[in-house]
Amino acid sequence: GAVVSQHPSWVICKSGTSVKIECRSLDFQATTMFWYRQFPKQSLMLMATSNEGSKATYEQGVEKDKFLINHASLTLSTLTVTSAHPEDSSFYICSAKKTAATNEKLFFGSGTQLSVL
Amino acid sequence: ILNVEQSPQSLHVQEGDSTNFTCSFPSSNFYALHWYRWETAKSPEALFVMTLNGDEKKKGRISATLNTKEGYSYLYIKGSQPEDSATYLCVNTGGFKTIFGAGTRLFVKA
């Protein structure tokens, strides 16, 4: 089956530093990758959609200069939280699709728990 | 906005019980309805993707139905087992939006 690897699983950082999270599709080429955030006891919220070789599309309310997304290849997308602050502490998770079809299922990473001190 | 509501929020059942939960969504701007199972410390795993009104899908003891006209989907688990314990997520993908429900947390007691 399709596997998506996400690293790191958890990270603790100081306020003001930047954190990079990687999302890799191990055995397939991902046309599209998605990044989500989940605060405690809330739903997963889509942050942005990225397609290989093009700029990410951010959801309303998500700061593109703060959450930098790079999708340089068909198997790797990265999310960088720049100048992280305690309010950025959250669970971040990625998913990937093999094709752009709406009825294509999503393959998820295992998520990253970010704690900003 | 394509709000997705799931109920109940959590559910405790005994091993062997059959159970079901609901996902409701606005029937307009509907493209596909996904169900995922998310076990603790693991990645969400796709169960079903349904697009047509009246769709019914089955995978082992788990099945799902879709009513796009009234905006709901049911997920059924027959003869629940402890390994079914997980959060079940419903997702509505409509146009350029992907909206997740908050999930139903299922606990199956042996």
XYZ file of C-alpha atoms in Angstrom:
227
model
C 0.000 0.000 0.000
C 0.900 3.638 -0.220
C 3.006 4.937 2.654
C 3.523 8.509 3.727
C 6.343 9.188 6.139
C 6.304 12.317 8.285
C 9.180 13.551 10.437
C 9.732 14.472 13.120
C 6.982 12.885 15.215
C 7.389 15.524 17.879
C 9.475 18.598 18.339
C 10.025 21.085 21.122
C 11.509 24.428 20.218
C 12.126 27.846 21.700
C 9.954 30.781 20.775
C 11.347 32.631 17.773
C 13.009 29.647 16.150
C 11.926 27.920 12.952
C 10.871 24.308 12.634
C 10.784 22.205 9.495
C 8.477 19.215 9.094
C 8.948 16.749 6.244
C 6.335 14.679 4.485
C 7.473 11.980 2.070
C 5.536 9.577 -0.097
C 7.679 6.455 0.030
C 6.274 4.257 -2.701
C 4.278 6.531 -4.946
C 4.442 9.907 -6.579
C 2.146 12.409 -4.927
C 0.548 14.833 -7.319
C -0.838 16.811 -4.437
C 0.066 17.079 -0.768
C -1.934 18.686 1.990
C -1.006 20.118 5.363
C -3.374 20.198 8.308
C -3.340 21.469 11.852
C -5.320 20.162 14.778
C -5.746 21.936 18.088
C -6.837 19.884 21.107
C -10.400 18.594 20.862
C -10.905 20.223 17.476
C -11.198 18.954 13.920
C -8.339 18.660 11.523
C -8.142 21.952 9.662
C -6.681 22.179 6.194
C -3.879 24.735 6.107
C -2.684 24.502 2.541
C -2.587 22.448 -0.612
C 0.624 22.023 -2.518
C 1.303 20.715 -5.979
C 4.759 19.746 -7.098
C 6.635 22.604 -8.670
C 4.076 25.298 -7.932
C 3.224 27.627 -5.097
C 1.039 26.293 -2.331
C -2.562 27.395 -2.023
C -3.274 28.539 1.511
C -6.608 28.432 3.275
C -8.129 31.629 4.534
C -6.556 32.755 7.767
C -3.312 30.823 7.303
C -0.279 33.091 6.991
C 1.791 32.005 4.031
C 4.869 33.870 5.263
C 4.701 32.078 8.578
C 3.963 28.591 7.279
C 6.300 28.066 4.371
C 5.501 25.102 2.178
C 7.900 23.671 -0.355
C 6.934 20.861 -2.690
C 10.116 20.479 -4.688
C 9.550 16.914 -5.863
C 6.725 14.445 -6.358
C 7.717 12.642 -3.185
C 8.577 15.409 -0.744
C 6.782 18.361 0.758
C 8.036 20.386 3.697
C 6.274 22.727 6.088
C 8.429 25.282 7.885
C 6.942 27.114 10.827
C 8.934 30.331 10.915
C 9.532 32.328 14.089
C 7.406 29.927 16.047
C 5.413 31.182 19.023
C 3.576 29.277 21.760
C 0.275 29.750 19.931
C 1.715 27.717 17.054
C 1.912 24.702 19.334
C -0.321 22.157 17.699
C -0.511 18.817 15.957
C 0.483 19.067 12.294
C -0.217 16.291 9.813
C 0.226 15.862 6.089
C -1.547 13.806 3.485
C -0.902 12.967 -0.147
C -2.908 11.975 -3.179
C -1.713 9.927 -6.113
C -3.893 11.834 -8.549
C -5.855 15.071 -8.542
C -9.200 13.283 -8.698
C -11.649 14.411 -6.015
C -12.633 10.829 -5.217
C -9.037 9.772 -4.729
C -8.389 8.730 -1.156
C -5.827 10.452 1.013
C -2.728 8.823 2.453
C -1.676 10.394 5.715
C 1.550 10.810 7.566
C 1.612 10.030 11.276
C 1.703 13.643 12.350
C 4.029 15.977 14.224
C 3.333 17.349 17.676
C 4.929 20.784 17.935
C 5.459 22.416 21.290
C 6.824 25.943 21.347
C 8.200 27.098 24.677
C -18.386 26.666 4.043
C -19.008 22.916 3.989
C -19.400 22.116 7.680
C -19.234 18.473 8.578
C -20.888 17.322 11.766
C -20.283 13.913 13.279
C -22.262 12.243 16.005
C -21.887 10.956 18.539
C -18.645 12.531 19.708
C -17.714 9.320 21.488
C -19.180 5.888 21.892
C -18.518 3.017 24.277
C -19.691 -0.449 23.239
C -19.107 -4.010 24.319
C -17.281 -6.504 22.161
C -19.769 -8.094 19.794
C -22.132 -5.126 19.704
C -23.025 -3.594 16.385
C -22.901 0.160 16.169
C -23.254 3.061 13.792
C -22.392 6.723 13.615
C -23.494 9.646 11.534
C -21.815 12.220 9.365
C -23.889 15.139 8.143
C -22.902 17.773 5.616
C -24.522 20.440 3.447
C -25.867 18.741 0.338
C -24.797 21.610 -1.917
C -21.276 21.700 -3.380
C -20.780 18.051 -2.610
C -18.138 16.097 -4.526
C -16.990 13.190 -2.378
C -17.423 11.825 1.103
C -14.515 10.019 2.730
C -14.373 7.909 5.881
C -11.078 7.333 7.678
C -10.131 5.290 10.722
C -7.509 6.875 12.960
C -5.947 4.715 15.606
C -3.902 6.332 18.329
C -0.271 6.950 17.342
C -0.920 5.823 13.784
C -1.817 7.475 10.487
C -5.451 7.868 9.462
C -6.389 5.037 7.132
C -8.917 5.331 4.326
C -12.020 3.186 4.702
C -14.333 4.417 1.979
C -14.710 7.107 -0.637
C -18.249 7.635 -1.886
C -19.491 10.027 -4.496
C -22.940 8.953 -5.654
C -26.256 9.276 -3.875
C -27.254 5.847 -2.627
C -23.690 4.533 -2.618
C -23.109 1.660 -0.244
C -19.645 0.324 0.457
C -18.468 -2.570 2.588
C -15.109 -3.648 3.944
C -15.284 -6.695 6.165
C -17.503 -5.866 9.145
C -17.611 -2.176 8.294
C -20.004 -0.614 5.821
C -21.131 2.861 4.872
C -24.002 4.510 3.078
C -24.378 7.895 1.463
C -27.370 10.172 0.955
C -26.263 13.290 -0.874
C -29.765 14.701 -1.252
C -30.326 14.952 2.478
C -26.658 15.359 3.319
C -25.670 12.442 5.501
C -23.599 9.295 5.610
C -23.766 6.410 8.054
C -20.901 4.171 9.075
C -21.833 0.768 10.465
C -19.665 -1.688 12.365
C -21.042 -5.175 12.835
C -19.852 -7.234 15.782
C -17.420 -4.666 17.181
C -13.999 -5.911 18.225
C -11.456 -4.228 20.521
C -9.254 -3.559 17.491
C -12.038 -1.396 16.080
C -11.315 1.133 18.814
C -10.293 4.300 16.998
C -11.490 7.698 15.890
C -13.579 7.601 12.735
C -13.262 10.712 10.597
C -15.668 11.884 7.953
C -14.427 14.264 5.262
C -16.393 16.243 2.696
C -14.448 17.398 -0.288
C -16.395 19.996 -2.197
C -14.902 22.138 -4.893
C -11.688 23.550 -3.485
C -12.565 22.785 0.106
C -11.723 19.787 2.249
C -13.650 19.816 5.507
C -13.142 17.267 8.253
C -15.625 16.339 10.913
C -14.383 16.261 14.494
C -14.602 12.492 14.481
C -16.394 9.854 16.496
C -14.214 8.208 19.096
C -15.149 4.528 19.447
C -14.144 2.470 22.460
C -14.799 -1.272 22.280
C -14.532 -3.082 25.587
C -13.576 -6.740 25.615
